[in-house]
mmCIF file of C-alpha atoms in Angstrom:
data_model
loop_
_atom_site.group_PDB
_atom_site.id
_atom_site.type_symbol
_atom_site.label_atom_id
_atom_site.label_comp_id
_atom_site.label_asym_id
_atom_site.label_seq_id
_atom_site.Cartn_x
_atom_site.Cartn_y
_atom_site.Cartn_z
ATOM 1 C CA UNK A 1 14.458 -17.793 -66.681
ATOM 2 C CA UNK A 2 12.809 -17.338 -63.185
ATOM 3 C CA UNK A 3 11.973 -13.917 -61.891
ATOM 4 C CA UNK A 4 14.267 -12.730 -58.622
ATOM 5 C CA UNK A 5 12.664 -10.942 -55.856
ATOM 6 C CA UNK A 6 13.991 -8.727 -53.517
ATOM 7 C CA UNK A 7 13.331 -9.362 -49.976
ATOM 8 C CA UNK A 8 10.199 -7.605 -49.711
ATOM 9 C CA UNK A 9 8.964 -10.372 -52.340
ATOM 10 C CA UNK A 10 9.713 -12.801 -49.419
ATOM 11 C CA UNK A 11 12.919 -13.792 -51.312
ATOM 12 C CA UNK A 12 16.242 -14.978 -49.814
ATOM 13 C CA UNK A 13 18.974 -15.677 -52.228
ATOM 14 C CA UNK A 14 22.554 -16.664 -52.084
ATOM 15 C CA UNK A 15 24.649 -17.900 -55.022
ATOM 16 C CA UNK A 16 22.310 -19.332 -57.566
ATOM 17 C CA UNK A 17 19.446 -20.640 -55.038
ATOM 18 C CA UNK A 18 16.541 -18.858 -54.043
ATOM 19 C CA UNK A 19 14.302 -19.652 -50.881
ATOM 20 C CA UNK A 20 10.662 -18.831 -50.346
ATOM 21 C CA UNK A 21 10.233 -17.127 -47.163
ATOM 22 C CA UNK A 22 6.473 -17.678 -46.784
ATOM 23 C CA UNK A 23 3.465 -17.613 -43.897
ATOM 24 C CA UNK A 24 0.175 -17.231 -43.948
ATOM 25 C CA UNK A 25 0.438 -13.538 -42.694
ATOM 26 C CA UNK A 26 1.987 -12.628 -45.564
ATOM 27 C CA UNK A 27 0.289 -14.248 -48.507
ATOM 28 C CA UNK A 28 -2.861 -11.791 -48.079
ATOM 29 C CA UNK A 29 -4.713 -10.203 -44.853
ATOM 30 C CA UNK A 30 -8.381 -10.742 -44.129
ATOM 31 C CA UNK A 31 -11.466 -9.155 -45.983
ATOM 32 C CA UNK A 32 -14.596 -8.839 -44.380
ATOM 33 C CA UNK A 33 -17.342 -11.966 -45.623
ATOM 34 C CA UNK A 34 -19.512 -14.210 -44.323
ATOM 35 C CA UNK A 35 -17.539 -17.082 -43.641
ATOM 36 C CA UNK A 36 -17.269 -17.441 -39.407
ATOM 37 C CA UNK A 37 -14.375 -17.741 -38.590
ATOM 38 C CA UNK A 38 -14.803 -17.557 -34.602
ATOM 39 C CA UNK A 39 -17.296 -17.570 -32.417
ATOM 40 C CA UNK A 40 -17.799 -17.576 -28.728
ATOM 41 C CA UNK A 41 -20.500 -17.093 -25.787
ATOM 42 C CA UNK A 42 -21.361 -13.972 -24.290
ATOM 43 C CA UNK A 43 -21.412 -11.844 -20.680
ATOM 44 C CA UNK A 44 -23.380 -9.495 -18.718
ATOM 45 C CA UNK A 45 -22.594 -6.165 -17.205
ATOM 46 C CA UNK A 46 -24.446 -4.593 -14.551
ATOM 47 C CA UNK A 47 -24.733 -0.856 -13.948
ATOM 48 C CA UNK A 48 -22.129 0.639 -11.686
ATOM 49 C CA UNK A 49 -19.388 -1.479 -13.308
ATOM 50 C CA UNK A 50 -18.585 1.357 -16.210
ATOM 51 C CA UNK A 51 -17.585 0.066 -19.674
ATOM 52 C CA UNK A 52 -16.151 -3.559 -19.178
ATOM 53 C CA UNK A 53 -14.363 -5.950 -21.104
ATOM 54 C CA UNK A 54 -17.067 -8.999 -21.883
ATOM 55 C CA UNK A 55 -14.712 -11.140 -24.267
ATOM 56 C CA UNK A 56 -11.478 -11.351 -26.220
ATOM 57 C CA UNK A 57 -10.550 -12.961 -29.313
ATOM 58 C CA UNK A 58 -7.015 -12.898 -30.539
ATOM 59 C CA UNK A 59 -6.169 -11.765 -34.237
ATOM 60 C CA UNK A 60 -3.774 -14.204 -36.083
ATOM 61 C CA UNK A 61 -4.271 -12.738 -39.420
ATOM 62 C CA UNK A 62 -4.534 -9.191 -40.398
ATOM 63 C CA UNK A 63 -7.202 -7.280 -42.355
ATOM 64 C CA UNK A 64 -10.340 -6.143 -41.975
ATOM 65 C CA UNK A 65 -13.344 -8.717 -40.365
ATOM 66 C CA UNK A 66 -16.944 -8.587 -40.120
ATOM 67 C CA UNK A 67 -17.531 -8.260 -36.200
ATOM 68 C CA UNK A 68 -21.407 -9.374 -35.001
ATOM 69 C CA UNK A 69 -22.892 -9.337 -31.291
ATOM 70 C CA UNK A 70 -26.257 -8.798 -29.725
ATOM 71 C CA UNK A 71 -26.721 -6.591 -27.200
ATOM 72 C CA UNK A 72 -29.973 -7.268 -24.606
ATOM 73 C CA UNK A 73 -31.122 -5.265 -21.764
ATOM 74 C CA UNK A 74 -32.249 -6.587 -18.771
ATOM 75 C CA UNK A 75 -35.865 -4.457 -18.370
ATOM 76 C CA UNK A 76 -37.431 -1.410 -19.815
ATOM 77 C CA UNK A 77 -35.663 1.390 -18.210
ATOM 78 C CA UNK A 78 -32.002 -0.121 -19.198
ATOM 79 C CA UNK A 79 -29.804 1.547 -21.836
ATOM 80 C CA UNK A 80 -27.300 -0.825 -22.932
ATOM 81 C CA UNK A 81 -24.000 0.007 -24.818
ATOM 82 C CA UNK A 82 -21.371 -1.565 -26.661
ATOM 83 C CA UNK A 83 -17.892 -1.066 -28.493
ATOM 84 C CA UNK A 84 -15.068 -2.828 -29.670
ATOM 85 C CA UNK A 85 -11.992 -2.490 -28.691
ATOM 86 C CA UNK A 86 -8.589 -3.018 -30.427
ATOM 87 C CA UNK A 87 -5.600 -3.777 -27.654
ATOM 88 C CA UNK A 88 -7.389 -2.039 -24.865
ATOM 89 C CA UNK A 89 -8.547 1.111 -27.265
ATOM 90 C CA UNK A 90 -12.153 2.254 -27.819
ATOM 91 C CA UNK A 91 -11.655 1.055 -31.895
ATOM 92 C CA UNK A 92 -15.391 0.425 -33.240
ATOM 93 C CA UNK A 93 -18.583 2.692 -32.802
ATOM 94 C CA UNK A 94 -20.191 2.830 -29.916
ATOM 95 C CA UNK A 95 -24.048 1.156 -30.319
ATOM 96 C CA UNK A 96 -26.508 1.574 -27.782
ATOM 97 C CA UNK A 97 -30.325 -0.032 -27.313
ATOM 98 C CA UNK A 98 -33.279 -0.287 -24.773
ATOM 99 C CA UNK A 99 -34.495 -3.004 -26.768
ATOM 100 C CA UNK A 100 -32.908 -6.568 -28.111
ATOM 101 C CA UNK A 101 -30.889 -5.881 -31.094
ATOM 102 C CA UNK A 102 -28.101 -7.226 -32.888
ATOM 103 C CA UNK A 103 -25.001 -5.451 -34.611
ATOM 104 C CA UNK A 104 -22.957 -5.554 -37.282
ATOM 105 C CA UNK A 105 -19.754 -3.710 -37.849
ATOM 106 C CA UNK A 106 -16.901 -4.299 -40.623
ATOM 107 C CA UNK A 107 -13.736 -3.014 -39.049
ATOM 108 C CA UNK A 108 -10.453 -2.630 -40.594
ATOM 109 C CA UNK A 109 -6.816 -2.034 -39.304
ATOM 110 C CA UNK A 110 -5.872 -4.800 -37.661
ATOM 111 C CA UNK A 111 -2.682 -6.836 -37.609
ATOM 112 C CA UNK A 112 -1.386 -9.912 -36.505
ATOM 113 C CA UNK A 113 -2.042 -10.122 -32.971
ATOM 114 C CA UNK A 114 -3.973 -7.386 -31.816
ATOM 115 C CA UNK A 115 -6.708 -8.563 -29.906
ATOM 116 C CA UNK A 116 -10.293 -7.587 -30.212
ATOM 117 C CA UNK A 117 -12.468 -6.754 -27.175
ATOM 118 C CA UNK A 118 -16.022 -6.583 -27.285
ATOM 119 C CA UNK A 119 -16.985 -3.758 -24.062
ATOM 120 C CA UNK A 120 -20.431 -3.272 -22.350
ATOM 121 C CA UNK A 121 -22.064 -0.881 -20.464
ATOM 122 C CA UNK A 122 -25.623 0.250 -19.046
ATOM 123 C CA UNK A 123 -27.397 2.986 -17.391
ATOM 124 C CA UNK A 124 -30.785 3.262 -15.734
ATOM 125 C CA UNK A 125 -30.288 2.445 -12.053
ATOM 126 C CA UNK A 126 -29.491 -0.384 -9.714
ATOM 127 C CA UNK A 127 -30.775 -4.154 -11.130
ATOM 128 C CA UNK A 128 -30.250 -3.218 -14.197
ATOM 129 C CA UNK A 129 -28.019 -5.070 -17.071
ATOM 130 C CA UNK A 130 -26.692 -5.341 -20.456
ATOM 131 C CA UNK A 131 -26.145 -8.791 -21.892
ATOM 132 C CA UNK A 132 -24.632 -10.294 -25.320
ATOM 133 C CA UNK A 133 -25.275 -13.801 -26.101
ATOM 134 C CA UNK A 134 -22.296 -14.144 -29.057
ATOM 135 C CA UNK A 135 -19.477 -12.205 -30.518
ATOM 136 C CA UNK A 136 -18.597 -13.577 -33.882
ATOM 137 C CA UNK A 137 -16.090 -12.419 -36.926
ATOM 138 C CA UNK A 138 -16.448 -13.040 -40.118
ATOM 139 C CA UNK A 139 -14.546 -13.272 -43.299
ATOM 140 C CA UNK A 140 -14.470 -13.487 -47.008
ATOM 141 C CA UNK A 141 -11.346 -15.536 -47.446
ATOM 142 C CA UNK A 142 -10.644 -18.029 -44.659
ATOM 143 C CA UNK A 143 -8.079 -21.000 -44.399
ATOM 144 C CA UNK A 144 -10.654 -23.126 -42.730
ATOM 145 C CA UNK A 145 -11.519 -26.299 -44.560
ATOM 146 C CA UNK A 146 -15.148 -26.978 -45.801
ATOM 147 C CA UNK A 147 -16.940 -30.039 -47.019
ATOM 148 C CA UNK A 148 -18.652 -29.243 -50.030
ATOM 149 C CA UNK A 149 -20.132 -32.700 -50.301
#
């Protein structure tokens, strides 16, 4: 005899028929990994501008993801900064450099669409900026297809 679930199995019965109520949301949320799931070009902030939105992804699945940037300043003499954001909230730790450098953060919590925001900011006088080339995430289980051969 099959098993009935109750409808937080994702089960909807009537009368003797069941129906899977399935999406990709619910069969599992995200782990961090290394398999890239996204990845997109960078931005520059210069001082004055106080801690600025660079980029955006949005967050179809939930879970936790493996979040990587770099983070370049634009002379000796420039501190650069950088967080990530969750829906317009200071969510990751804040990183900060005078020299190139490149971060990697695995961050939990979020849900299907939230969006993640990668923020900038530098001090150390006029001319001076912080840069990131990439913001990338990362997981261990995606739904993308590979060819293995």
């Amino acid at each position: 005899s099959w098993h009935r679930g109750t409808a937080s199995d994702a089960w909807e019965c009537n009368a003797n028929t069941c129906y899977a109520s399935v999406s990709r949301s619910k069969l599992e949320n995200r782990i961090a990994g290394e398999y890239l799931e996204v990845s997109t070009g960078g931005g520059t902030v210069g001082y004055g501008s106080g801690w600025t939105k660079i980029k955006e992804i949005y967050i179809p699945f939930g879970g936790t993801y493996r979040v990587r940037f770099d983070l370049r300043p634009s002379e000796t003499g420039a501190v650069c900064y950088a967080q990530i954001y969750k829906n317009s909230t200071a969510y990751g730790t804040v990183v900060s450099t005078v020299n190139n450098a490149e971060y990697t953060q695995d961050i939990g919590g979020w849900s299907p669409g939230d969006l993640l925001q990668l923020y900038l900011y530098v001090e150390g006088g006029y001319g001076k900026y912080a840069t990131t080339t990439y913001l990338r995430l990362y997981s261990g289980n995606p739904y993308n297809f590979y060819v293995n051969l």
